Backbone as a ProteinNet text record, in pm:
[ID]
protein_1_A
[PRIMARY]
XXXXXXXXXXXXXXXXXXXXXXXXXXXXXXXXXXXXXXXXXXXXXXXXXXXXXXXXXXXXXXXXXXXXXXXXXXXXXXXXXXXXXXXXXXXXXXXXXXXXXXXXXXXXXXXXXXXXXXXXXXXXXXXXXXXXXXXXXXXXXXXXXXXXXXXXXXXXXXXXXXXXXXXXXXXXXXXXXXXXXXXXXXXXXXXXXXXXXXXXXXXXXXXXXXXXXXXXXXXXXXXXXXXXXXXXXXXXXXXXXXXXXXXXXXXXXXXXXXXXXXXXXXXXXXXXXXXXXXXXXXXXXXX
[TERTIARY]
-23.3	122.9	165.9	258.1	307.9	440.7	435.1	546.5	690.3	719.3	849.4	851.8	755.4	718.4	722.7	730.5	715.7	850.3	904	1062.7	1025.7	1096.9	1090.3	1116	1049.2	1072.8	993.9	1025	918.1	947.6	847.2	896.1	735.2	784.1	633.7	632.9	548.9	514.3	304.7	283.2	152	158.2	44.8	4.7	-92.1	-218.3	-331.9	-377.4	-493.5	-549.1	-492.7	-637	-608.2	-515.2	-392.7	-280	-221.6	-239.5	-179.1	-287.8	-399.2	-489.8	-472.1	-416.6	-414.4	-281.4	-158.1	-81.6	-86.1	-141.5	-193.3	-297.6	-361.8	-440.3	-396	-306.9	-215	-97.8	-78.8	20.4	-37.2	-194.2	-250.9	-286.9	-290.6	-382.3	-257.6	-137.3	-7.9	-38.9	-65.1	-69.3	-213.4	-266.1	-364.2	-301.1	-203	-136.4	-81.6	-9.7	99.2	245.2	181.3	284.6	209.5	261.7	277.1	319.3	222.5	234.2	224.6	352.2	417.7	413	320.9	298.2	383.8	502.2	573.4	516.5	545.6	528.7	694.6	674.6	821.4	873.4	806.6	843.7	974.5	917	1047.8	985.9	1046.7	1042.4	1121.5	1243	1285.8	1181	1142	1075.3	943.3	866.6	776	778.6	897.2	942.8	909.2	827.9	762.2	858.2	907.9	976.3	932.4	805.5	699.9	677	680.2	669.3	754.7	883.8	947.8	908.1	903.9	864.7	713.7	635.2	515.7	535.6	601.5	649.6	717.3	817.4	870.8	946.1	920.2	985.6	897.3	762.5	682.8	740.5	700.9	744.9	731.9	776.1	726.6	750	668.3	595.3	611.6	709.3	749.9	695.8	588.4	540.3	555.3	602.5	635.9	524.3	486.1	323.1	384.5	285.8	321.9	441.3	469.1	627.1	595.6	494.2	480.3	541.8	549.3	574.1	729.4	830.8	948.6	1037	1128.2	1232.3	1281.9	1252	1324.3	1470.4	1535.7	1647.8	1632.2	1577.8	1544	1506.9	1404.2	1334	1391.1	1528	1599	1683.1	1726.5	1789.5	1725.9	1602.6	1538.2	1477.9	1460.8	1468.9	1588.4	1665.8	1785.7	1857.1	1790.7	1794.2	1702	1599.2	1465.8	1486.1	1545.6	1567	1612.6	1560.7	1695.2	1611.8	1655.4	1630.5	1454.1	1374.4	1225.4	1185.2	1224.7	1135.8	1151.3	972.7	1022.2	981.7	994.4	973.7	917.8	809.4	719.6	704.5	696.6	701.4	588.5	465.4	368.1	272.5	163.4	144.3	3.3	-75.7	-194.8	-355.1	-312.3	-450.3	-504.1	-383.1	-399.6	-418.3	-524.8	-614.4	-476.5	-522	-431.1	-325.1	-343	-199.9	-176.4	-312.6	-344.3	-252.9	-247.1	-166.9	10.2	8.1	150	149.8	95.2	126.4	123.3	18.9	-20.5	90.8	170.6	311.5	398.9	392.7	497.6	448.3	337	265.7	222.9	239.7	249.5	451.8	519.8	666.8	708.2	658.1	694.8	647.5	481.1	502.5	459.1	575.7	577.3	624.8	655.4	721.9	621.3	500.6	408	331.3	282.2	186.2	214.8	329.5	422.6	372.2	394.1	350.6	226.2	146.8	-36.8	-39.3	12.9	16.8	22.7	130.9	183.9	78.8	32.8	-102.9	-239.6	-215.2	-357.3	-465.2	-395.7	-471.6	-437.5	-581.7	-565.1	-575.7	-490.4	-440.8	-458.5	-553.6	-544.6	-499.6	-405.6	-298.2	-355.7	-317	-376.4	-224	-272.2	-198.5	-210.5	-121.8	-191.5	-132	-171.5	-129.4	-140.6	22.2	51.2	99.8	102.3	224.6	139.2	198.7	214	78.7	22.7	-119.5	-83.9	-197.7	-168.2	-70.2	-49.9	57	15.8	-139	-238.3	-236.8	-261.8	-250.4	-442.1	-547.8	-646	-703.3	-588.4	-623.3	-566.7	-487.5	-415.2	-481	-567.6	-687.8	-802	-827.2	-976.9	-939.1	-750.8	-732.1	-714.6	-689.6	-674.7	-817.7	-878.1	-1010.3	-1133.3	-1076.9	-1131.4	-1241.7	-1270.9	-1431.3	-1379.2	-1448.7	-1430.1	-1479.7	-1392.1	-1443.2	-1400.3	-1319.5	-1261.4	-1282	-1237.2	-1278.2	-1135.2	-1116.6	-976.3	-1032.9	-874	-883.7	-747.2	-732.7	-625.4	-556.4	-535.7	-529.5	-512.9	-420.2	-400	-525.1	-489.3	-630	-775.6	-761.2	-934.8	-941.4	-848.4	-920.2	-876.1	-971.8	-971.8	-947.4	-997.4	-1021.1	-994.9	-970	-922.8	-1026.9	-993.8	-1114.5	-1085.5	-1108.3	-1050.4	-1124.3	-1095.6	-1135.9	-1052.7	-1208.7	-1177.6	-1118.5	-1004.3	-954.8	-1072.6	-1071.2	-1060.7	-1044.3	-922.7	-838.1	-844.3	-905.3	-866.9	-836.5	-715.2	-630.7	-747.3	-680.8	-747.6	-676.6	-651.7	-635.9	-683.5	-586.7	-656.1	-574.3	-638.6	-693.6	-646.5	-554.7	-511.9	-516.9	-520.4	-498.5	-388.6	-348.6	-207.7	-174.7	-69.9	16.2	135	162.4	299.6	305	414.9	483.5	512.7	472	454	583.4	687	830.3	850	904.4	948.5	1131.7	1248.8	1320.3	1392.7	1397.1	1459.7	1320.6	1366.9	1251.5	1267.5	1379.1	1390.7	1273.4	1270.9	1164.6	1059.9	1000.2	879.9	867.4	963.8	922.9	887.6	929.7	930.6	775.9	736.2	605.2	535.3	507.2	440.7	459	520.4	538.7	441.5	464.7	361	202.1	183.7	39	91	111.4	92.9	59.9	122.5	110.3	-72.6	-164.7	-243.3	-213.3	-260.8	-269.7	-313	-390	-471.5	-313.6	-259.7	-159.5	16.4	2.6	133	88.6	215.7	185.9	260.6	137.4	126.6	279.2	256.5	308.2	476.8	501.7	634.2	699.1	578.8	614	618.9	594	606.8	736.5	768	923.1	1027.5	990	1136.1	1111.1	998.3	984.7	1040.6	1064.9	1057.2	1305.7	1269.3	1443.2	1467.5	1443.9	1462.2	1493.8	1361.4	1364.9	1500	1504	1629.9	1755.6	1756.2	1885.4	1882.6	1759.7	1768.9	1691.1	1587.3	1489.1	1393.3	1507.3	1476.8	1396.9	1508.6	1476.3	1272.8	1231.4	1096.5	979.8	1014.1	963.5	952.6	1087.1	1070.1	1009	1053.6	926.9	837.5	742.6	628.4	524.6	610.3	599.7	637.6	714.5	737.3	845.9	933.2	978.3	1105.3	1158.4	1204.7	1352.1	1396.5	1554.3	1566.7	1702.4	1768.6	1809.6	1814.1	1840.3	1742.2	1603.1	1471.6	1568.2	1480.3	1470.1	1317.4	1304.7	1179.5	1061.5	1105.4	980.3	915.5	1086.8	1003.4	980.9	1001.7	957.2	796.5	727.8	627	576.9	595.7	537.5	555.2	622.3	590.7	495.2	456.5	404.3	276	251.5	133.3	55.9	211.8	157.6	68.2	131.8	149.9	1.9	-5.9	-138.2	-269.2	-226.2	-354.3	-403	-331.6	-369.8	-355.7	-493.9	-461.5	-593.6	-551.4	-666.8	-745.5	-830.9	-890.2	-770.5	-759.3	-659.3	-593.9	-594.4	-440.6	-308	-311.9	-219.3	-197	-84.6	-54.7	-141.9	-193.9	-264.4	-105.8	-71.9	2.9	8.3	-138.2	-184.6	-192.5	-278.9	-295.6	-241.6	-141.1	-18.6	63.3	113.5	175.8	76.6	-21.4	-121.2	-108.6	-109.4	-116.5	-2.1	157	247.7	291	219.2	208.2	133.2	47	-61.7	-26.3	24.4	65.6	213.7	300.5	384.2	287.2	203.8	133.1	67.1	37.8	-38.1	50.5	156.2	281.4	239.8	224.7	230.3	380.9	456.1	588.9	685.7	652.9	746	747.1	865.5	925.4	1052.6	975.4	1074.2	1089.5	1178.7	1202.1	1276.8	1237.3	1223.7	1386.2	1381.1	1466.1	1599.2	1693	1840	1938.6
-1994.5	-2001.7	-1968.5	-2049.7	-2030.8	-1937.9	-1896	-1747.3	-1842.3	-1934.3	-2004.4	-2019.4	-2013.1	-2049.4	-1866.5	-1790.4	-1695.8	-1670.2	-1696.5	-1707	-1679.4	-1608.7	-1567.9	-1673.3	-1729.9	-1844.2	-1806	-1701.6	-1623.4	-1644.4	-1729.3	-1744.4	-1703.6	-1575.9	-1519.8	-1559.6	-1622.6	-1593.1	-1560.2	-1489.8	-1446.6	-1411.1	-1512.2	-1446.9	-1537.8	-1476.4	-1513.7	-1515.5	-1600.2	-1589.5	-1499.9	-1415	-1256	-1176.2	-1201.2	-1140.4	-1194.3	-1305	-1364.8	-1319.5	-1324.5	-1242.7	-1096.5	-983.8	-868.8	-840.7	-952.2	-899.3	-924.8	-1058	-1093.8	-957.6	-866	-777.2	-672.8	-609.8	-526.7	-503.2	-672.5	-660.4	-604.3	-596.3	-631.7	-473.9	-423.2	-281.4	-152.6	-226.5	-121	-78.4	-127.1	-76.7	23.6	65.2	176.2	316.7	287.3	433.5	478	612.1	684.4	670.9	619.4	621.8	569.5	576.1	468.3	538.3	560.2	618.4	476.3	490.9	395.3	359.7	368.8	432.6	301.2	391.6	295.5	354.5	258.7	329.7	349.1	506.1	611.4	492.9	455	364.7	224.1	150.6	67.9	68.8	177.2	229.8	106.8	15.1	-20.2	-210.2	-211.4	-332.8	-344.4	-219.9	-215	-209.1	-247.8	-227.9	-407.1	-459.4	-553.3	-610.7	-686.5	-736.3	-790.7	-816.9	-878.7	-743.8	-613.2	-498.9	-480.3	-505.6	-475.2	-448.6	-605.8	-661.3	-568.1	-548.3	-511.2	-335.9	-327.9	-157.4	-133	-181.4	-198.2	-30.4	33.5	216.7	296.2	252.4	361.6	438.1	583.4	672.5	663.1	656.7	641.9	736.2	789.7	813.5	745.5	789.2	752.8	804	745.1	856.5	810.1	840.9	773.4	816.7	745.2	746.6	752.6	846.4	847.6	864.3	967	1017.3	1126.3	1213.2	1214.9	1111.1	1029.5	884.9	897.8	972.7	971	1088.1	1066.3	1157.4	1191.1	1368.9	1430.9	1340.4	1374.7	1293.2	1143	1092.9	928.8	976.7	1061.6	1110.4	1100.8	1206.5	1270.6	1156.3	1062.2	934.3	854.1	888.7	743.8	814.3	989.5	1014.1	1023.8	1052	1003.2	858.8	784.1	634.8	622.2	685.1	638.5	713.6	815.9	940.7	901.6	842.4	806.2	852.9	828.3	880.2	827.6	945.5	883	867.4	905.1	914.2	1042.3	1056	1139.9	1098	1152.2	1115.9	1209.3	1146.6	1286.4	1210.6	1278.9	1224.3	1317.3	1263.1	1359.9	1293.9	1272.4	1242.3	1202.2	1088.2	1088.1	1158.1	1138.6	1168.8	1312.9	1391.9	1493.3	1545	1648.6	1714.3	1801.6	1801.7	1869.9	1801.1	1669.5	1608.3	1622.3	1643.3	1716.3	1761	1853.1	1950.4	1964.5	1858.7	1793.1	1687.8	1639	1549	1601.9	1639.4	1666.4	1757.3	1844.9	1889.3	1795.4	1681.3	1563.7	1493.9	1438.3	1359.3	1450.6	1570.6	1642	1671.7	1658	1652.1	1524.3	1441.4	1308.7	1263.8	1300.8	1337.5	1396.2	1482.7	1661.6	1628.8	1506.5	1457.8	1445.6	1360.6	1318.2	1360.2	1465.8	1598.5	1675.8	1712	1833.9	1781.5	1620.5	1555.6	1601.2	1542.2	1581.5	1694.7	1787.1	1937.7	2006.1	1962.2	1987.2	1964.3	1851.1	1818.6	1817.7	1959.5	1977.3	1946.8	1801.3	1749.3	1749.8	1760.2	1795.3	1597.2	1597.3	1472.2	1450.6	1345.7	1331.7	1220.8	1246.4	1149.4	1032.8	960.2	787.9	745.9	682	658.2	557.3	429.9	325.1	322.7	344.8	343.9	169.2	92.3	30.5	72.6	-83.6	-44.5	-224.9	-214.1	-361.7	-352.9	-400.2	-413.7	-294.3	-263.1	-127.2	10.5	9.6	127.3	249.8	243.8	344.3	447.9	324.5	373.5	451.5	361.6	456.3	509	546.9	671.9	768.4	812.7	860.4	872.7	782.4	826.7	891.9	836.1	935	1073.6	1122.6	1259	1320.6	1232.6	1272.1	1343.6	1248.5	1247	1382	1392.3	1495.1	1448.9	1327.4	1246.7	1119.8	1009.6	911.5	796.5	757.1	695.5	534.1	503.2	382.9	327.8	194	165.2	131	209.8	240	134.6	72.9	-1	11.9	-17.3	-2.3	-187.1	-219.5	-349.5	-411.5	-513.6	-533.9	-618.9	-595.2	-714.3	-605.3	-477.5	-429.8	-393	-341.6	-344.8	-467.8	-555.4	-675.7	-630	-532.2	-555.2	-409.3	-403.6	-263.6	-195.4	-37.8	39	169.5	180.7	335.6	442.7	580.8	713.4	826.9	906.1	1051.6	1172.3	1207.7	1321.1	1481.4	1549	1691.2	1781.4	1763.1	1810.1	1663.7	1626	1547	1420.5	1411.2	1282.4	1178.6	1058.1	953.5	844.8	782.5	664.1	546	396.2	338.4	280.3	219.6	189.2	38.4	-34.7	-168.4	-291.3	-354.5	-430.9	-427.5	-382.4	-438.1	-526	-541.7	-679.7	-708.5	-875.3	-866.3	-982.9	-1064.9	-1154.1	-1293.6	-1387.4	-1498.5	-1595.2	-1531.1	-1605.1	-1448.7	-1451.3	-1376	-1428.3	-1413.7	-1487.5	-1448.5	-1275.8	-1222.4	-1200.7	-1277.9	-1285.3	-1159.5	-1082.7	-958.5	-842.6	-849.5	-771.8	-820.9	-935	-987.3	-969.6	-941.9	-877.8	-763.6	-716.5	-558	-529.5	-636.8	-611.4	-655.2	-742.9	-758.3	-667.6	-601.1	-477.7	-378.9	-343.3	-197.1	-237.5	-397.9	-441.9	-475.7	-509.1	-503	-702.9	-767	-899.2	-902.9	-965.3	-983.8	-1085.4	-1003.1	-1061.6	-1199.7	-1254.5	-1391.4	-1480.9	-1464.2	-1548.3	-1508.1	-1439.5	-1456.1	-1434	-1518.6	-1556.9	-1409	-1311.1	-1176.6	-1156.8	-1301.9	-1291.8	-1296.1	-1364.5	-1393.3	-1265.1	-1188.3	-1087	-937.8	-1008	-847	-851.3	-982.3	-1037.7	-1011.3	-988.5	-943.2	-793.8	-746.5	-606.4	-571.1	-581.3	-532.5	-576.8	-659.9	-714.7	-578.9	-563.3	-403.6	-319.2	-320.8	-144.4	-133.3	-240.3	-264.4	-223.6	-223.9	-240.8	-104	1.1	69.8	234.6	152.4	260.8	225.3	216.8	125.7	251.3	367.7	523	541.7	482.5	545.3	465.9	326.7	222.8	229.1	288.1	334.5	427.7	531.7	593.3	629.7	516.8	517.1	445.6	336.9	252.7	283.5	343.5	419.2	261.2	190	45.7	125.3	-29	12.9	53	-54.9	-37.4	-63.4	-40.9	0.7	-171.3	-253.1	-371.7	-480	-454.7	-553.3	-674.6	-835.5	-862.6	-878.3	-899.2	-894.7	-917.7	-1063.6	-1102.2	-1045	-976.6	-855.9	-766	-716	-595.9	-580.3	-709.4	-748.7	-770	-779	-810.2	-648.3	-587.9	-445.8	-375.6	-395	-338.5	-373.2	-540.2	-567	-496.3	-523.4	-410.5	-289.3	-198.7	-67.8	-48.6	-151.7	-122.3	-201.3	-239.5	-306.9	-455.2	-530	-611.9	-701.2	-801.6	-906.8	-1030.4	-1077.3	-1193.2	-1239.7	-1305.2	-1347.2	-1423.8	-1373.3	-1460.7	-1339.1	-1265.7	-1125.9	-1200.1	-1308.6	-1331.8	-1230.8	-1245.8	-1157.2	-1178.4	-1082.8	-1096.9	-1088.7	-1202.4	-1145.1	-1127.1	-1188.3	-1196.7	-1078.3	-1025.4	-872.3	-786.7	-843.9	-706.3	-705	-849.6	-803.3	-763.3	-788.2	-702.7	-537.8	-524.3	-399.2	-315.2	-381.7	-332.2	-324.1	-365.6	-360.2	-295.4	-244.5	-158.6	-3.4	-6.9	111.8	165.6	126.4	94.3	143.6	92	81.2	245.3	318.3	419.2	509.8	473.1	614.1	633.8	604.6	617.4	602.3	531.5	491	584.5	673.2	767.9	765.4	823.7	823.5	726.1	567.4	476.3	460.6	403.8	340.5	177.7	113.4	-34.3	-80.1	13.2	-6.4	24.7	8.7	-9.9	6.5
999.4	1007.8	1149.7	1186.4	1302.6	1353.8	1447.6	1498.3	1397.6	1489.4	1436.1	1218.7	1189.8	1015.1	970.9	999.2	942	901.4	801.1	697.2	612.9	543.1	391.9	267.4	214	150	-26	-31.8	-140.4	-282.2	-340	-502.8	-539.7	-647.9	-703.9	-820	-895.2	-996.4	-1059.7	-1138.6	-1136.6	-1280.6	-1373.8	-1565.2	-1520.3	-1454.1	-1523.5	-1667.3	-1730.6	-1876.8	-1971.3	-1829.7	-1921.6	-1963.8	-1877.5	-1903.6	-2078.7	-2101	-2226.6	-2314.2	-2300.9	-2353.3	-2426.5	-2296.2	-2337.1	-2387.1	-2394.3	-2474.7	-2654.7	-2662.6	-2760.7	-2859.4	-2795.4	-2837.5	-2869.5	-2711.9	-2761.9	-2898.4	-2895.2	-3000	-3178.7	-3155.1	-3263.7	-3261.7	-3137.7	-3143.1	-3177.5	-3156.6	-3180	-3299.4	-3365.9	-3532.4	-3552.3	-3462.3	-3446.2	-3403.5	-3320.2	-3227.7	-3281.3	-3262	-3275.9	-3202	-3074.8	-2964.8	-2839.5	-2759.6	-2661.3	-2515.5	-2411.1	-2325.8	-2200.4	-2133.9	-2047.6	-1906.5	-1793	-1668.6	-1620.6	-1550.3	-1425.3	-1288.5	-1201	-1036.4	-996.5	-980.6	-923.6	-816.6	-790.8	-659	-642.9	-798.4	-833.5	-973.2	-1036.9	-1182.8	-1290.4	-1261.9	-1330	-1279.8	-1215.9	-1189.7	-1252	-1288.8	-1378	-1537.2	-1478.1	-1703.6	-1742	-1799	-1841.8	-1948	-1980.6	-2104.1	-2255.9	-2203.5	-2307.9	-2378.4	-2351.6	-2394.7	-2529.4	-2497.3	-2562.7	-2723.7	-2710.4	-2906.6	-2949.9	-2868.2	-2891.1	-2961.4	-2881.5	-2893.9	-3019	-3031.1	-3129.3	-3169.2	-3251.4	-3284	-3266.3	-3180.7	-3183	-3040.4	-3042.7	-2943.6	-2825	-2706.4	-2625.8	-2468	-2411.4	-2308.5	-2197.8	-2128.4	-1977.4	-1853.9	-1829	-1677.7	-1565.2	-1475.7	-1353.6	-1251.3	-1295.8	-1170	-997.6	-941.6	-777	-724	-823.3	-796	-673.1	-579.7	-476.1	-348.1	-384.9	-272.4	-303.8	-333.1	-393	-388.8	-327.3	-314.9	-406.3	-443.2	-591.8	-646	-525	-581.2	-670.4	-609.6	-655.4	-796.2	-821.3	-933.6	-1056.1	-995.8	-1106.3	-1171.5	-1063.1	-1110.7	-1218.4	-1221	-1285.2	-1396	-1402.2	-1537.6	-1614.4	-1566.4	-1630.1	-1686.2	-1623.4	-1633.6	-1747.4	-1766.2	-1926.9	-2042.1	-2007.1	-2098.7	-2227.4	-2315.7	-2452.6	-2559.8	-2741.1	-2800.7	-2869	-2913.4	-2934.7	-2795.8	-2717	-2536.3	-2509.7	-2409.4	-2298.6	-2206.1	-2051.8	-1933.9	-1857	-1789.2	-1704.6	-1558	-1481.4	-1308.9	-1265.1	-1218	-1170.2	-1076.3	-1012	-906.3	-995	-1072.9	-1147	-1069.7	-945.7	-865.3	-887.4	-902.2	-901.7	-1030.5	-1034	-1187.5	-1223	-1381.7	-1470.3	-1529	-1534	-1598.5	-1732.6	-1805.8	-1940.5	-1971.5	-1886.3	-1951.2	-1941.7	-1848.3	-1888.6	-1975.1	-1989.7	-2089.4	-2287.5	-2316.5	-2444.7	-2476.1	-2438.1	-2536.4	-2472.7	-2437.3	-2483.1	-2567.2	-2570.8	-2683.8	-2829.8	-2828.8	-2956.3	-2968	-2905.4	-2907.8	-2978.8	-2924.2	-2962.1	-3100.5	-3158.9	-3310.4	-3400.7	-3287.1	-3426.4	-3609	-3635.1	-3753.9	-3806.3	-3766.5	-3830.6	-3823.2	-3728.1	-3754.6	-3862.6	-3856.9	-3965.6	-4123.8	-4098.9	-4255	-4253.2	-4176.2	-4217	-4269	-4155.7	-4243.3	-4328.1	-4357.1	-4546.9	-4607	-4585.8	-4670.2	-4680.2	-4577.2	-4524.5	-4425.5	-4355.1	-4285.3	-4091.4	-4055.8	-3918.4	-3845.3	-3781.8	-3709.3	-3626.8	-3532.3	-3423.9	-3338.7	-3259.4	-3194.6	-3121.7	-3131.4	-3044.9	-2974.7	-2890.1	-2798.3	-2697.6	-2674.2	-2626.3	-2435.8	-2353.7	-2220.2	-2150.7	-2138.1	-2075.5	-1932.7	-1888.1	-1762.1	-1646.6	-1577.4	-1465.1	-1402.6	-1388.3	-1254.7	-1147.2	-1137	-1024.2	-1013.6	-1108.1	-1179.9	-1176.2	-1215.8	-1169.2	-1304.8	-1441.1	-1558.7	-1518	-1514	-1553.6	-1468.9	-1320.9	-1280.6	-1361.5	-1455.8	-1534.6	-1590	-1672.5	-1784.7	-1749.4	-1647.8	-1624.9	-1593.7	-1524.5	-1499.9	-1684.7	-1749.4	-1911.8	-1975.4	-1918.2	-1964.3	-1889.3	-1798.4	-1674	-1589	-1631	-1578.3	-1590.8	-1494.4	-1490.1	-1532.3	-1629.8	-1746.3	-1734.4	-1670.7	-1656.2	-1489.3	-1426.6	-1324.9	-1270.2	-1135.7	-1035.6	-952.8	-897	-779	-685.5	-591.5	-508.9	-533	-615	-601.4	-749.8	-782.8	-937.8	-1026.7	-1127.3	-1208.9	-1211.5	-1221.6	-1209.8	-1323.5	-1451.9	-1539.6	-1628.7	-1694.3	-1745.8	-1921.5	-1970.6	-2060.9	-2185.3	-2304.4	-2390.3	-2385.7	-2394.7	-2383.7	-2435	-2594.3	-2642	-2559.3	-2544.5	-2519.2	-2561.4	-2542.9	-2641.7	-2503.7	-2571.7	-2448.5	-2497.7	-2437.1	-2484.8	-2592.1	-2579.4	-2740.1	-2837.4	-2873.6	-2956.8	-2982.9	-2890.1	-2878.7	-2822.7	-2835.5	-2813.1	-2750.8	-2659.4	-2565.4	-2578.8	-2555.6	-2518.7	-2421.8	-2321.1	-2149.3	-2221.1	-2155.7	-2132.2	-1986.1	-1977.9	-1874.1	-1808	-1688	-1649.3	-1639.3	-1720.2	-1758	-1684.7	-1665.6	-1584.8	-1716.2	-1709.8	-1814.5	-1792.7	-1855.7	-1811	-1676.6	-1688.9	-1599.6	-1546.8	-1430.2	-1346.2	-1320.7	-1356.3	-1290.5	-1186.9	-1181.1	-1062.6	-931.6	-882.1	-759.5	-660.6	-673.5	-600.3	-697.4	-837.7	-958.8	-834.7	-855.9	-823.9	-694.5	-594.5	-470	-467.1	-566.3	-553.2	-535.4	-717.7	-792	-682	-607	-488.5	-370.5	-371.9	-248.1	-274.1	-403.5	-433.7	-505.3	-522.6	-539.2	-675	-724.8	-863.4	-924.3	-803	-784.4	-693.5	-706.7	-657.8	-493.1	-398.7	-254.7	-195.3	-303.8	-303.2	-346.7	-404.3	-491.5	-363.7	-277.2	-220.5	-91.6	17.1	158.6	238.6	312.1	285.9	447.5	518.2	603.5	546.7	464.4	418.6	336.5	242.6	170.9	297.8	425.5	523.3	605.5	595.1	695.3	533.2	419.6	335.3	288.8	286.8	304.7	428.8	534.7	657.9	643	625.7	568.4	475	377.8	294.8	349.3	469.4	487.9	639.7	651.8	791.1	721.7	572.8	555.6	453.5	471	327.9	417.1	475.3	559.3	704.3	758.1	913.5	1024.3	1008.1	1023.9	1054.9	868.8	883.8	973.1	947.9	1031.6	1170.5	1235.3	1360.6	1414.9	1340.9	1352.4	1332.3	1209.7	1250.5	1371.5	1405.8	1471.7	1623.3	1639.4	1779.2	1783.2	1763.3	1782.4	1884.8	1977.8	2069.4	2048.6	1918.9	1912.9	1735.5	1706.6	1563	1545	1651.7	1599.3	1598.3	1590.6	1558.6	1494.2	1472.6	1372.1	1296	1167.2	1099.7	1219.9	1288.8	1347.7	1482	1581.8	1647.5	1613.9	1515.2	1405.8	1417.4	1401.6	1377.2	1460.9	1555.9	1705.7	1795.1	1743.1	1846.8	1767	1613.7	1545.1	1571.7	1597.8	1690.6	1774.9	1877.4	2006.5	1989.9	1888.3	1865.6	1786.8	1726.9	1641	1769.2	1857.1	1925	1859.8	1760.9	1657.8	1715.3	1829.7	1902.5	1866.4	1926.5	1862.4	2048.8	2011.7	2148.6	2255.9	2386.9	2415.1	2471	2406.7	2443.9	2295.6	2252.8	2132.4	2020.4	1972.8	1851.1	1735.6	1652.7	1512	1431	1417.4	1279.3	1165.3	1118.1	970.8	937.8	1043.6	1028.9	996.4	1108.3	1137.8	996.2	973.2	857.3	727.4	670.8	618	617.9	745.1	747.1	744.4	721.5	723.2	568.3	471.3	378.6	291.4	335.9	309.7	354.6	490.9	504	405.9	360	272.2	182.5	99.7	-44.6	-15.2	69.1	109.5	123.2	140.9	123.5	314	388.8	528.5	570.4	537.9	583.3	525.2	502.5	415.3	289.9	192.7	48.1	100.8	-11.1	8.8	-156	-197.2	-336.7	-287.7	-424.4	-394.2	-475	-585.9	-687.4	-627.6	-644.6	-543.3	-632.4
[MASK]
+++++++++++++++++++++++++++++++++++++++++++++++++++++++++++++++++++++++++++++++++++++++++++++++++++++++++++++++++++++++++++++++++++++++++++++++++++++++++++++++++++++++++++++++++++++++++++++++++++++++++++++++++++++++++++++++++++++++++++++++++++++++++++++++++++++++++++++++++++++++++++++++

């Protein structure tokens, strides 16, 4: 692509097979759980809300965790638990990488059903909770599980599509999980959702033009968080546009090709990545 071609011209859409696959399964495996533990990314919390979910879910309880809420300004936080908060939910914001989520989680998932424990009880019987963990490609559901789990039981990637396939497990106490595919939904129609979902990975990198998705990220942050860009970038002035944005960022990173020419494949690559790494600050996508 050429300096003059780098425009934002961005229409995403992404449902591989498998994706129609694992909702098809899911829909079948709901009737195993108790409830339903939900991993959004804190990052654009309402863009990870899947719609195909909906029907699948149906009245079972559900489990709001806002994954990589580290990358996120309390404030933003408090907004967006307040935004999920309704009745038969709760909402937890915690950082998955980090050990001990156990123990935030399991008195919400024994909160959520204390009704139907209370029944077993009465009747003698000891219950153990199942629980099915969705959420979008890269959401960073089974880093979540393996911190559930305390060992690593499932396979992490920095990148959407790594786990393909259902996979029950046994927690500690009891409870039991199962590990889903991240799913996105066959039509996308707000292409600002689908920018988003491509900002924080959740869209696979092979399937969108990385240069086009770094000239409307870089459009965002001009108009939302221009501040952090500058200075990470050391950039010279408050009025860039995208494409010298991208060209001092060049500079700045050394990102040249034979010649002394600009890398811009790179550059924008890497302006996206640093973004995805929480390097650029606590940004939120959601508006």
């Amino acid at each position: 692509m050429s300096v003059n071609e780098i425009i934002s011209r961005t229409n995403i859409q992404w449902f591989p097979g498998h994706m129609a696959k694992a909702l098809r399964d899911m829909a079948e495996e709901i009737k195993k759980v108790d409830m339903v533990i939900y991993v959004l990314d804190a990052r654009a919390p309402k863009s990870s809300v899947n719609p195909e979910f909906i029907g699948i879910i149906g009245e079972k309880p559900i489990l709001y965790v806002l994954n990589k809420a580290d990358m996120v300004e309390s404030s933003d936080l408090l907004t967006f638990v307040n935004y999920f908060k309704k009745d038969n939910t709760e909402i937890l914001a915690l950082d998955s990488t980090k050990s001990g989520a156990i123990k935030q989680i399991e008195p919400l998932m024994t909160k959520l059903c204390k009704e139907k424990l209370n029944k077993y009880s009465q009747k003698g019987f000891k219950m153990n909770l199942r629980a099915m963990v969705i959420g979008v490609p890269n959401s960073g559901k089974s880093t979540l599980i393996n911190n559930l789990c305390g060992v690593k039981k499932t396979i992490t990637g920095d990148k959407a599509g790594v786990t393909r396939g259902k996979q029950w497990l046994s927690l500690k106490n009891g409870f039991e999980v199962l590990d889903t595919p991240g799913t996105l939904y066959p039509k996308i129609s707000n292409q600002q959702i689908a920018l988003n979902l491509a900002f924080i990975g959740s869209v696979r990198n092979e399937v969108v033009d990385m240069n086009e998705l770094c000239v409307d990220f870089l459009n965002f942050c001009k108009k939302y968080y221009y501040q952090n860009i500058k200075e990470k970038y050391l950039l010279s002035s408050y009025n860039l546009t995208a494409l010298e944005i991208i060209e001092e960022v060049a500079k700045f990173k050394h990102y040249l090709l034979k010649g002394g020419e600009l890398d811009y494949d790179r550059t924008c690559f890497s302006i996206i990545d640093d973004f995805r790494k929480g390097k650029l600050g606590k940004i939120v996508l959601d508006k």
